[in-house]
Short mmCIF file of C-alpha atoms (C1' of nucleotides) in Angstrom, two decimals:
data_model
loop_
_atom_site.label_atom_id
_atom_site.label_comp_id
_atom_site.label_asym_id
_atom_site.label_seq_id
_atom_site.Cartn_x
_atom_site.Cartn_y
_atom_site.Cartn_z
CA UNK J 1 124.77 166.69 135.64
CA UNK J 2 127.34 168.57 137.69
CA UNK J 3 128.01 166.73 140.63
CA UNK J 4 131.29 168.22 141.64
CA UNK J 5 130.86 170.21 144.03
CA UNK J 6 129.79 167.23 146.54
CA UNK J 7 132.08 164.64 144.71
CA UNK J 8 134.75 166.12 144.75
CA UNK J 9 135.30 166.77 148.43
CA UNK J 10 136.56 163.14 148.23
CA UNK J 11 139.88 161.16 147.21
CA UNK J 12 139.78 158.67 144.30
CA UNK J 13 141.81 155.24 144.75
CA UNK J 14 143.43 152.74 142.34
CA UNK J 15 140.77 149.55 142.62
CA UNK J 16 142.01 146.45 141.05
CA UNK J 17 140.29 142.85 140.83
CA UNK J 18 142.36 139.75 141.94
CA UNK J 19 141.62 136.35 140.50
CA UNK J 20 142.03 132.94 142.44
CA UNK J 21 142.13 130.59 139.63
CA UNK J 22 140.74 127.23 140.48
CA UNK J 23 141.94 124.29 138.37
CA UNK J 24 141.71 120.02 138.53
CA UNK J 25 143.41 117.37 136.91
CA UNK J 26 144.54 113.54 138.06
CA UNK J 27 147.29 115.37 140.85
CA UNK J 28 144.31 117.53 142.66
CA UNK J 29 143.15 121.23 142.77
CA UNK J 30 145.29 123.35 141.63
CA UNK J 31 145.61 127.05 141.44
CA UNK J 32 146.79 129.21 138.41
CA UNK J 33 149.90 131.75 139.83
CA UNK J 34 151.51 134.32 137.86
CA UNK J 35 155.62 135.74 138.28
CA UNK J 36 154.93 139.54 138.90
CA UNK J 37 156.35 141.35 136.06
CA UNK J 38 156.88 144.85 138.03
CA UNK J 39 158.01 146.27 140.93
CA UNK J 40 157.36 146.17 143.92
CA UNK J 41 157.50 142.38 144.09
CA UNK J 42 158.57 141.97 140.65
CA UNK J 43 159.24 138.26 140.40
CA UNK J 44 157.75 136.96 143.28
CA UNK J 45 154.18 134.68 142.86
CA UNK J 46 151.14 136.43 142.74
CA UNK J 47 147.33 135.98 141.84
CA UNK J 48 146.59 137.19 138.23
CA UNK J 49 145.26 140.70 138.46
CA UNK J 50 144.95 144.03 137.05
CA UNK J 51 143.76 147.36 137.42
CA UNK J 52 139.73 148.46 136.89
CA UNK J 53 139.12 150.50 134.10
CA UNK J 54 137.08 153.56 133.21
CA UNK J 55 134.41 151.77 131.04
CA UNK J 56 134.18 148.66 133.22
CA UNK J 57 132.19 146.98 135.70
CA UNK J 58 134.31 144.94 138.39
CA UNK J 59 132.33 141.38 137.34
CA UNK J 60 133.72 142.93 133.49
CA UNK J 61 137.36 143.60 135.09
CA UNK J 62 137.57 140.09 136.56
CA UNK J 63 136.42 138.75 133.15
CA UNK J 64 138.96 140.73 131.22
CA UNK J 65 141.73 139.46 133.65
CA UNK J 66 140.73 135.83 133.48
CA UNK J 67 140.72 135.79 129.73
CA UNK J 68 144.45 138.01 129.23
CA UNK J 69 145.73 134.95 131.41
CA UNK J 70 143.44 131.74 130.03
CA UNK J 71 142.13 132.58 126.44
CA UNK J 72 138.74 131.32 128.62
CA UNK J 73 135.39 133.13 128.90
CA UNK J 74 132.08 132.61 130.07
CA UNK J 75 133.90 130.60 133.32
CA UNK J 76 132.43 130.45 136.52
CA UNK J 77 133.47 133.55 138.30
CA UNK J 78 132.51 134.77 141.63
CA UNK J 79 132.93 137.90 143.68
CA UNK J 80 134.59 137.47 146.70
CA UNK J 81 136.01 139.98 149.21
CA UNK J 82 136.74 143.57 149.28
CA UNK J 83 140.74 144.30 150.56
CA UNK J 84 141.02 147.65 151.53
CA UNK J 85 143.50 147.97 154.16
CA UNK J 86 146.06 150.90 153.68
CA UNK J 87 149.33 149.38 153.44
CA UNK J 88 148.37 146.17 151.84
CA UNK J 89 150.32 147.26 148.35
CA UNK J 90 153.16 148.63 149.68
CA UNK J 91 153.64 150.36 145.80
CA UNK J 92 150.97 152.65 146.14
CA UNK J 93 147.60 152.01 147.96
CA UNK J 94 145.11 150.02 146.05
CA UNK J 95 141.38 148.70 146.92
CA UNK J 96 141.43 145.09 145.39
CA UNK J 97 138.17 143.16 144.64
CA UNK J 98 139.21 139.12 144.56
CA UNK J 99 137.14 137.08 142.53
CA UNK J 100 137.24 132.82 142.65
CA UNK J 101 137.54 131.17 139.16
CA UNK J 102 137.00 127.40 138.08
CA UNK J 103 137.95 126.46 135.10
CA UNK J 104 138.77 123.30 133.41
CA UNK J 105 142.46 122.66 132.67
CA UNK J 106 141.67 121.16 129.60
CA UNK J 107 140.84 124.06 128.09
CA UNK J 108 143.06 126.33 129.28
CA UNK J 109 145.39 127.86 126.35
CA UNK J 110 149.14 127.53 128.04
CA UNK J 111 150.84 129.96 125.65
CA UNK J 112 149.06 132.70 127.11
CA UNK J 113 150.00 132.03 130.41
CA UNK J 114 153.55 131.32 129.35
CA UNK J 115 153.64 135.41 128.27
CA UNK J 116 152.54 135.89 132.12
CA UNK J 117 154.80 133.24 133.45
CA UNK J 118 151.69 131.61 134.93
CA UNK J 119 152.21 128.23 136.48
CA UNK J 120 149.96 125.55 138.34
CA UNK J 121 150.35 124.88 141.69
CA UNK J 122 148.81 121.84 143.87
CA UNK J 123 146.82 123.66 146.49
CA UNK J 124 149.31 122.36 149.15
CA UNK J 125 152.21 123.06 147.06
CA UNK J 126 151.77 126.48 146.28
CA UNK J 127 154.49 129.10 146.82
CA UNK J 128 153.68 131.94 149.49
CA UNK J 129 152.34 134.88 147.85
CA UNK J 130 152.70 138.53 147.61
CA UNK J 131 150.62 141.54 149.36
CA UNK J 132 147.38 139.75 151.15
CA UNK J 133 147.21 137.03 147.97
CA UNK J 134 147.88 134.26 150.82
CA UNK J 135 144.49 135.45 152.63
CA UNK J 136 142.56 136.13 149.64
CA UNK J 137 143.03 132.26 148.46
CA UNK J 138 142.51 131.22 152.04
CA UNK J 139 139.14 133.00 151.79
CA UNK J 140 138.86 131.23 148.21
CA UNK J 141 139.15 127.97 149.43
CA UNK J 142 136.73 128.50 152.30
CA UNK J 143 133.91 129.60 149.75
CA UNK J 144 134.46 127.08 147.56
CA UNK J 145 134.07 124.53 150.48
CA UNK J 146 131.05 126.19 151.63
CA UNK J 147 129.67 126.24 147.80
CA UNK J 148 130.17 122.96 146.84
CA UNK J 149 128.51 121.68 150.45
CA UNK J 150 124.96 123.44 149.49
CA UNK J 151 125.39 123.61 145.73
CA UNK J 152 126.69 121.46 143.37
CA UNK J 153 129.54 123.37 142.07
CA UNK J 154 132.62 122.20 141.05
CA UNK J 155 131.95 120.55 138.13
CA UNK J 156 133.17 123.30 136.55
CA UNK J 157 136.37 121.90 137.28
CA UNK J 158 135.66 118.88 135.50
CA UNK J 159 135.74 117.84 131.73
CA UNK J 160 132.77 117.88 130.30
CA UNK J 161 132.58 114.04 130.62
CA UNK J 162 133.95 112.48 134.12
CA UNK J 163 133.74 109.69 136.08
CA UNK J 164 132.13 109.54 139.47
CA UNK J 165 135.64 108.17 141.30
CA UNK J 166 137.05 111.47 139.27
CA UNK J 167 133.91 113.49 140.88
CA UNK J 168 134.88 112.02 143.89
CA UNK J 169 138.67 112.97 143.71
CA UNK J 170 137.70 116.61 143.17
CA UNK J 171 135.29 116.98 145.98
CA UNK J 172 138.07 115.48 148.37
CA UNK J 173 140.72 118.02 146.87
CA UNK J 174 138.61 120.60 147.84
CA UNK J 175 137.64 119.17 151.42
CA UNK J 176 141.30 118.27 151.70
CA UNK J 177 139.91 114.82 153.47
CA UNK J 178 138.24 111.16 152.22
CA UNK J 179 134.78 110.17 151.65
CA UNK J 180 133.73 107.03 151.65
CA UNK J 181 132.84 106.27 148.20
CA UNK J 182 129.47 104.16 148.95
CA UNK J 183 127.99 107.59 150.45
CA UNK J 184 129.69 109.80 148.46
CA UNK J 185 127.73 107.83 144.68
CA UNK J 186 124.66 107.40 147.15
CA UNK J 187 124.15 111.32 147.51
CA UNK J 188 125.52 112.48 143.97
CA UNK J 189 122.93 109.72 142.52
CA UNK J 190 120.43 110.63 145.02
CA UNK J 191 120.55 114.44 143.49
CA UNK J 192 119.61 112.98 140.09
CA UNK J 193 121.58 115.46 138.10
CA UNK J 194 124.27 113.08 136.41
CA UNK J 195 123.50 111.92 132.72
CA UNK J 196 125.13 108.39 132.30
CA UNK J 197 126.89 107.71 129.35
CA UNK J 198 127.43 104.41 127.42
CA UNK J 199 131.17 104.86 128.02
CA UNK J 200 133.71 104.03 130.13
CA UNK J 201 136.99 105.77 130.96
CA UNK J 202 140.04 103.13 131.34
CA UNK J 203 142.86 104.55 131.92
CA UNK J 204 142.49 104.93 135.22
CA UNK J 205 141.39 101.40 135.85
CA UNK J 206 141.77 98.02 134.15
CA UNK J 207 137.88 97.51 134.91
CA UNK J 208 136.77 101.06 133.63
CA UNK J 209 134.57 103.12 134.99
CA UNK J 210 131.49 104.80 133.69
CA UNK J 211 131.27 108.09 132.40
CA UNK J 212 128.80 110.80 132.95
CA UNK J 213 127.73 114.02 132.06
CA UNK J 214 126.29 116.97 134.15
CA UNK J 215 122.68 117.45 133.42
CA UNK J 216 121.88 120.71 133.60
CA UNK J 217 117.92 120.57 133.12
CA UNK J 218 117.50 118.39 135.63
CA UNK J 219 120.08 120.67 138.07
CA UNK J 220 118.34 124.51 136.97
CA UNK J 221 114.67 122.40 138.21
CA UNK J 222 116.55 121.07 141.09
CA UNK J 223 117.98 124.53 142.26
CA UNK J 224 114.92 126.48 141.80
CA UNK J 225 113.45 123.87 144.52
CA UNK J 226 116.32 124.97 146.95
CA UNK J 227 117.92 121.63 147.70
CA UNK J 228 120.79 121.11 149.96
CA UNK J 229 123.48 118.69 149.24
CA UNK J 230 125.38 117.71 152.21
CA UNK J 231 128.97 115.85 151.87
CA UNK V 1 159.06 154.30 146.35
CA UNK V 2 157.81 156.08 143.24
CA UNK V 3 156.06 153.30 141.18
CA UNK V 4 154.35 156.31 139.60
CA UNK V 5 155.52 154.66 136.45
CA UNK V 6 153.45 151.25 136.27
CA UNK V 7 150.63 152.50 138.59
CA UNK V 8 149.87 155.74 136.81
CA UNK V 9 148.97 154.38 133.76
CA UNK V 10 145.47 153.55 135.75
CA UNK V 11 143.01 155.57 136.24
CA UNK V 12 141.44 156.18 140.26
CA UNK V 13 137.82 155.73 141.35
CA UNK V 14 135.63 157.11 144.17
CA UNK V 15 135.04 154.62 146.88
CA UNK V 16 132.24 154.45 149.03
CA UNK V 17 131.31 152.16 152.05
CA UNK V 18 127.66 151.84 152.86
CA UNK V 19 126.16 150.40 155.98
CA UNK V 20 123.07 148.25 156.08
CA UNK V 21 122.19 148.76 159.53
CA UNK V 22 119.80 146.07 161.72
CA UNK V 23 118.15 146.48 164.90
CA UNK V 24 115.48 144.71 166.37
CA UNK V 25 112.78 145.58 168.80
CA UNK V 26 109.20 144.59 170.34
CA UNK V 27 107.63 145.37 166.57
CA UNK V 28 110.36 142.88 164.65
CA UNK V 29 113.29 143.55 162.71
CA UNK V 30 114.23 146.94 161.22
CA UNK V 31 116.69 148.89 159.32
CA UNK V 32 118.15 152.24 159.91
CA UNK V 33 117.68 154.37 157.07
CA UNK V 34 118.30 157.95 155.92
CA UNK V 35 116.89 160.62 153.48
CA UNK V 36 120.03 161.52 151.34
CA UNK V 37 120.78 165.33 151.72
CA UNK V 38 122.56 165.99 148.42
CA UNK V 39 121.91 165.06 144.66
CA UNK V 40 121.43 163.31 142.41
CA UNK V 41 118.54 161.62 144.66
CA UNK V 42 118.50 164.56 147.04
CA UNK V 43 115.61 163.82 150.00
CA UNK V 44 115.02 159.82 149.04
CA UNK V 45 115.80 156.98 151.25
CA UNK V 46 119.18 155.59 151.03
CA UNK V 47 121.33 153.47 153.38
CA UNK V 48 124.30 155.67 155.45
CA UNK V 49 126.87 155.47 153.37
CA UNK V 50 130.41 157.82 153.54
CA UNK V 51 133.29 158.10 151.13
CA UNK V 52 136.39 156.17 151.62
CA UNK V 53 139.74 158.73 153.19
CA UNK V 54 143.44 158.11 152.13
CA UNK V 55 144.10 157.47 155.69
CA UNK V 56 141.73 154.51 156.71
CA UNK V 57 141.39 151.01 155.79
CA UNK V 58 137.38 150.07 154.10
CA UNK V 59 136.56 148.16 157.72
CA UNK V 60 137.80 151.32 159.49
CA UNK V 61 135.33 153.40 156.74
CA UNK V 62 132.47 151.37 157.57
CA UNK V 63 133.06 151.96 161.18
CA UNK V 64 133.29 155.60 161.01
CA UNK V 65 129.99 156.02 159.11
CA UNK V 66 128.19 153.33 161.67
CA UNK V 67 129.86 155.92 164.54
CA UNK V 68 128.70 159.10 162.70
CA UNK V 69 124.71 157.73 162.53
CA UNK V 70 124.48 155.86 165.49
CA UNK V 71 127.30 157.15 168.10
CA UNK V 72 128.17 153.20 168.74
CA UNK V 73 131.83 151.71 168.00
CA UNK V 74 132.23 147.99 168.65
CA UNK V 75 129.30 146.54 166.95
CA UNK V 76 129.34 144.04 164.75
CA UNK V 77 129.74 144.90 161.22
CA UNK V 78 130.90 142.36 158.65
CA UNK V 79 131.98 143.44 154.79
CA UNK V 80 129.11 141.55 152.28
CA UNK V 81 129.73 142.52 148.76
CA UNK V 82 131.26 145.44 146.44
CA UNK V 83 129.65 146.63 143.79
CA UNK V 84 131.11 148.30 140.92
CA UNK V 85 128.28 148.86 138.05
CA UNK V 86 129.76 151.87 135.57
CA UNK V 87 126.10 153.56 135.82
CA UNK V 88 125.50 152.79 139.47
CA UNK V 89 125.54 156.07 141.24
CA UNK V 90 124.28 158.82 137.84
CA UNK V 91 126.27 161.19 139.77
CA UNK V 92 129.75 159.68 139.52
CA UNK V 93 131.25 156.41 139.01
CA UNK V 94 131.16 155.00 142.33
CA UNK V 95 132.27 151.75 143.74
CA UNK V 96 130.34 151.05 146.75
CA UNK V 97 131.43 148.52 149.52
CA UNK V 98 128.79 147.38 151.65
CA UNK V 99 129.00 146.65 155.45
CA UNK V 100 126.27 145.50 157.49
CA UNK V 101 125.64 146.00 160.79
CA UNK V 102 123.56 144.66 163.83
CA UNK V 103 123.18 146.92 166.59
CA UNK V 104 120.74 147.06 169.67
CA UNK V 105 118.32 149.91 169.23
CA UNK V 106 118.34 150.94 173.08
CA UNK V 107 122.16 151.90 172.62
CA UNK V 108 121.27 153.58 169.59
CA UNK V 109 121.72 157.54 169.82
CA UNK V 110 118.68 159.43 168.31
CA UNK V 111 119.90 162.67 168.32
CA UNK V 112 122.59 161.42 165.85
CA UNK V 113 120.20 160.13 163.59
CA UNK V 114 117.68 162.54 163.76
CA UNK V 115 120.60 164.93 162.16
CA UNK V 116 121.03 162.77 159.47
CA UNK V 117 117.32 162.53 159.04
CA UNK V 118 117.34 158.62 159.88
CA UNK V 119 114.30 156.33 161.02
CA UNK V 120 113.95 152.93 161.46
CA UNK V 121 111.54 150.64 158.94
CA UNK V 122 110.23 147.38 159.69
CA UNK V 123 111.84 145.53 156.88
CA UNK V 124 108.60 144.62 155.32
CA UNK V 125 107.80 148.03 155.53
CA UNK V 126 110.78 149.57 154.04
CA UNK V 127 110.65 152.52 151.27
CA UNK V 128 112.34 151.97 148.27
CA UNK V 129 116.00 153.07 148.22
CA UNK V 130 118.17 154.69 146.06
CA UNK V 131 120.59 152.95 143.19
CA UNK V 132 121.59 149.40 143.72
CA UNK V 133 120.68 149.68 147.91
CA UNK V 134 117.47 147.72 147.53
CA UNK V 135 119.77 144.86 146.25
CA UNK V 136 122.63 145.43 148.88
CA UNK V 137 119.36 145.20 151.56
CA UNK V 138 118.47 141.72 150.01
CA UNK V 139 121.63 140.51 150.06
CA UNK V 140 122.48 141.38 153.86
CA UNK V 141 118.92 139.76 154.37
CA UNK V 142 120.25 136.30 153.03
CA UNK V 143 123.52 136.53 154.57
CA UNK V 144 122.49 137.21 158.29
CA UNK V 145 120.10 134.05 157.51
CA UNK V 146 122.86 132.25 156.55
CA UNK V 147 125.17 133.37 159.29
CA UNK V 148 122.29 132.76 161.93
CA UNK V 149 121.78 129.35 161.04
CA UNK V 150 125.13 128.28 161.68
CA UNK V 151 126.20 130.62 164.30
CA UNK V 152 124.95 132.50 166.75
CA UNK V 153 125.15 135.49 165.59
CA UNK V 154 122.25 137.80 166.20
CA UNK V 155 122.44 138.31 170.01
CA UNK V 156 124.44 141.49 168.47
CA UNK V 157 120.62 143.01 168.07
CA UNK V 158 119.20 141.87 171.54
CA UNK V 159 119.44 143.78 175.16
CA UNK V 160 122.10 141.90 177.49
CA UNK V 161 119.26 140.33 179.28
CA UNK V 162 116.85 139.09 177.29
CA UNK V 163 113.72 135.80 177.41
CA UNK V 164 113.99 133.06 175.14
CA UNK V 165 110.70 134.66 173.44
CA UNK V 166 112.39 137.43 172.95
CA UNK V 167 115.08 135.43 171.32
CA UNK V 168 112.69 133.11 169.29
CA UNK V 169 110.66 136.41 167.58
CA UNK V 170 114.08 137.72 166.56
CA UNK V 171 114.60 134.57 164.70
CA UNK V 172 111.52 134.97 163.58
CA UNK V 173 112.25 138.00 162.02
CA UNK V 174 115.02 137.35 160.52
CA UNK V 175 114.07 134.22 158.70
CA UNK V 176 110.56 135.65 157.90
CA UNK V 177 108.45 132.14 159.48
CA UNK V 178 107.43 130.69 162.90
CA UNK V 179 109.65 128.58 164.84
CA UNK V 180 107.99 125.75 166.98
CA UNK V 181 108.45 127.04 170.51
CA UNK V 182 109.25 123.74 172.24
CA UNK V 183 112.16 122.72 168.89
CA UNK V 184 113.55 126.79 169.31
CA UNK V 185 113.87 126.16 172.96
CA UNK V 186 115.46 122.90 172.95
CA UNK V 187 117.95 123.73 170.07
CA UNK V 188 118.66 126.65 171.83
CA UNK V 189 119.71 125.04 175.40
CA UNK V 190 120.92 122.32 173.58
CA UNK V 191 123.84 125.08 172.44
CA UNK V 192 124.86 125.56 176.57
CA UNK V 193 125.66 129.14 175.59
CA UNK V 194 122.77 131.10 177.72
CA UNK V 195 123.00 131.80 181.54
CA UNK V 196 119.72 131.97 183.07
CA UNK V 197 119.55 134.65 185.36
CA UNK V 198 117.45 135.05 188.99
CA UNK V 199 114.56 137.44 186.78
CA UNK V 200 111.70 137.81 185.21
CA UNK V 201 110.41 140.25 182.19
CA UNK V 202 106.99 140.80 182.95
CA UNK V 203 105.83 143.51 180.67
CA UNK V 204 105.40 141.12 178.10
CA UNK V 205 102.91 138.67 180.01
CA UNK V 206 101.40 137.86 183.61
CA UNK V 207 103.27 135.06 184.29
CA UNK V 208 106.72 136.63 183.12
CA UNK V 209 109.41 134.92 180.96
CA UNK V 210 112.91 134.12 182.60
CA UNK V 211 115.82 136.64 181.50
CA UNK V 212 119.05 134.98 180.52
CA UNK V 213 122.06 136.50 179.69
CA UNK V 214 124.66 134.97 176.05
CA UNK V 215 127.25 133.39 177.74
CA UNK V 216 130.42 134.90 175.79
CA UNK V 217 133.21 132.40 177.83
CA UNK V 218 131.49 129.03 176.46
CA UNK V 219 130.71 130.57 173.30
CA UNK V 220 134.17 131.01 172.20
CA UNK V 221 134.30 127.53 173.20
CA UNK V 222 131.57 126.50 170.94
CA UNK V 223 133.31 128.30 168.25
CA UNK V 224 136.02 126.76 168.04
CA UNK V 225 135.34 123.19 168.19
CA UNK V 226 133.45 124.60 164.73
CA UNK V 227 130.02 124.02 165.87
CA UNK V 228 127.04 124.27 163.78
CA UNK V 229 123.52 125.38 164.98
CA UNK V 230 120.24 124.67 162.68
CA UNK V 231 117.44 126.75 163.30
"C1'" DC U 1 146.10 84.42 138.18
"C1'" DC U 2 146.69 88.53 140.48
"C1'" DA U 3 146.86 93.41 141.39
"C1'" DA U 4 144.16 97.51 141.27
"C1'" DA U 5 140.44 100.26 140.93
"C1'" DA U 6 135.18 100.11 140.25
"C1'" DG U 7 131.04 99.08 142.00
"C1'" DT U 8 127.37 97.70 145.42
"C1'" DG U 9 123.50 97.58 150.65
"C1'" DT U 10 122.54 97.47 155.32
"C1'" DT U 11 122.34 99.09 159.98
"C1'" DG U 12 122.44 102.10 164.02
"C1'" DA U 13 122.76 106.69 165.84
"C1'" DC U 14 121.37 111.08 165.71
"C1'" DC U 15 118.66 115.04 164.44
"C1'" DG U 16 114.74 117.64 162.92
"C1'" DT U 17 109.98 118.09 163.16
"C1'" DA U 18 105.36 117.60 164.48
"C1'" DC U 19 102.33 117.89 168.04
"C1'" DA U 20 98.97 119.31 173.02
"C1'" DC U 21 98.63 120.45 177.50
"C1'" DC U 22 99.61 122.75 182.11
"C1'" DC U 23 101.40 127.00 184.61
"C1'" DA U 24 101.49 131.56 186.64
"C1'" DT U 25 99.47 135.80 187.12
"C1'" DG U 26 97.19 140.47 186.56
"C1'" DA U 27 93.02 142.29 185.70
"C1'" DT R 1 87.87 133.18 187.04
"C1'" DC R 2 89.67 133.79 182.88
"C1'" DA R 3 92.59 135.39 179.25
"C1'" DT R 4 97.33 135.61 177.96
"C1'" DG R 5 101.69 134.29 177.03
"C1'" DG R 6 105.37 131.07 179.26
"C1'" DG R 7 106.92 126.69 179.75
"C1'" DT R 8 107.42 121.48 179.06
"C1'" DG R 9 108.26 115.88 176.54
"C1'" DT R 10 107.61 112.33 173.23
"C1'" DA R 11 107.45 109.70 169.03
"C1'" DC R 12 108.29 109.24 164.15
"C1'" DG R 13 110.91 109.56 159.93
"C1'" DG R 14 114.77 110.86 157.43
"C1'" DT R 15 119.62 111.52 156.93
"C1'" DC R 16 124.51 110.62 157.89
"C1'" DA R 17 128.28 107.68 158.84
"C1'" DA R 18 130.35 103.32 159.40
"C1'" DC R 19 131.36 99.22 157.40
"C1'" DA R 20 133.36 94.54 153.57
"C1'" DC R 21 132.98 92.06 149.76
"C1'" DT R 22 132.47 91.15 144.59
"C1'" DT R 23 133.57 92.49 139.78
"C1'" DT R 24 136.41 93.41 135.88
"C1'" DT R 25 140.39 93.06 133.15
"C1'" DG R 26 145.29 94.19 131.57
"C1'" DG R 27 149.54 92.51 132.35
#
DNA sequence: CCAAAAGTGTTGACCGTACACCCATGA
DNA sequence: TCATGGGTGTACGGTCAACACTTTTGG
């Protein structure tokens, strides 16, 4: 099919995807920030990206970026925001797609990010960013807040088994504010999606404290219901 | 700045914006829809959609194809989601950027439309659409939910003066169920954002409902002490 | 034995929802 | 006078937020 003649009228653009890389450990949330390796802004902290290819969707794009930095697939990743404005990359104009990761720090492989010169950052601490990368993890931060309100995301963030004052930790790094921890077990209970385990974690405490495991039965019945979890 | 050397090595796409455009009138809520006028899909329904110019950001785009259908500037239009499939569009590889829009049918220039073959559809009532629009539709669908159930957004589609059961069936609409007339009303006053005005509508019924005007000064207010409004 | 984090229940305020009748008027 | 849509108040239940003390144990 020979579509030029109406195509063609039109200009093409360079379309990249941008990845806010959402990480947690004992400090807080972090994010995942790369030293730009070319000009213009060679040096100076930016998101991970890179440039859409031929063969590619833009969910496959963000994938491919996420793993050249982390080693990591099948992460939560999420579509966020379309940046389109002209000047935005002052090397050449480019439509970039940002996309929200969380991933668990655990498993993410460090050499690869030492090739990109990838670093954590606390959320608070991080360095001020190149182009629009300030806004797009702005934006990031925002969703995520919103997300984790209605849904019970985030424990992507988490080790696979956590502890509900770790649980707790995470949700107030993303809130960037206290709960009080009577409320906070009372609704994360009350959703009935934690699996406890006959372990406890005690490092963090000479008592212990229990671990648990997400149950993700129980959540895919709980979600098809439409629940609402309000912190 | 020639960068041609790191960016060139990437290859360009078309980009499109496409406008999912809502209006609401005595019959419920509807969308603005065209027939396409060139292939592939030549004389199907399709949402107005343009291709993206070196010269203008994707929010200026989406403005300039909302201007070209409907003759209006300074509606409300809000970016929702890009989508990027290889195989979307069979004529070309296409990334798509959708807008959508809420506009007040009165202001709505017919003459414009009627050149771009466009008619309005109930949204249970709409035809099937070309490529991925159907989805784009659904997705606008939740979001103005979403967004109307913690702001009040969606006096964008009413007439300046307008009755509270005016107000109530465009809720209605838009979430697809009945509201309880006395709970919508006190919610509603309970906001402080509505003057009443000195009229009455009375085409609608003998007794007449009272016309009230959105109250734009306390609004702001509102907004900013981050309120939150649960129909 | 003590410091430090884990764990545990109750109460009051507010909010959402359910629900039924009178009002004004044109025909 | 009556049919039609507009307009009004209350009571119950559930949810959220505030709040303080006991438990465990390594050092």
């Amino acid at each position: 099919m020979d579509n030029s003649g109406y195509y063609s009228e039109h200009h093409k653009f360079y379309v990249a995807v941008d990845c806010i890389i959402f990480g947690f450990d004992q400090d807080g949330l972090k994010l995942l920030l790369i030293k730009r390796n070319f000009e213009p802004m060679k040096g100076k902290w930016s998101l991970m990206g890179g440039f859409l290819q031929e063969n590619e969707s833009l969910d496959e794009a963000a994938a491919r970026v996420l793993y050249q930095l982390t080693g990591l697939r099948e992460v939560y990743l999420e579509q966020l925001y379309t940046y389109g404005e002209v000047e935005r990359d002052p090397g050449e104009r480019v439509i970039s797609v940002s996309y929200y990761a969380l991933i668990r720090t655990e498993d993410y492989n460090s050499d690869l990010g030492k090739q990109h010169g990838a670093r954590w950052f606390l959320l608070d601490k991080k360095p001020p960013l190149i182009f629009d990368h300030d806004v797009m993890v702005d934006k990031a931060l925002r969703r995520l807040r919103r997300k984790t309100r209605s849904q019970p995301i985030g424990f992507e963030l988490l080790p696979e088994k956590f502890t509900i004052p770790m649980l707790q930790r995470l949700y107030e790094g993303i809130h960037g504010k206290k709960f009080d921890k009577r409320n906070f077990r009372k609704k994360i209970f009350q959703l009935n999606i934690l699996k406890k385990l006959d372990e406890k974690e005690k490092s963090g405490s000479r008592k212990g404290a229990w671990l648990y495991k997400f149950d993700n039965k129980k959540y895919n019945k709980l979600e098809e219901a439409g629940m609402h979890f309000s912190i």
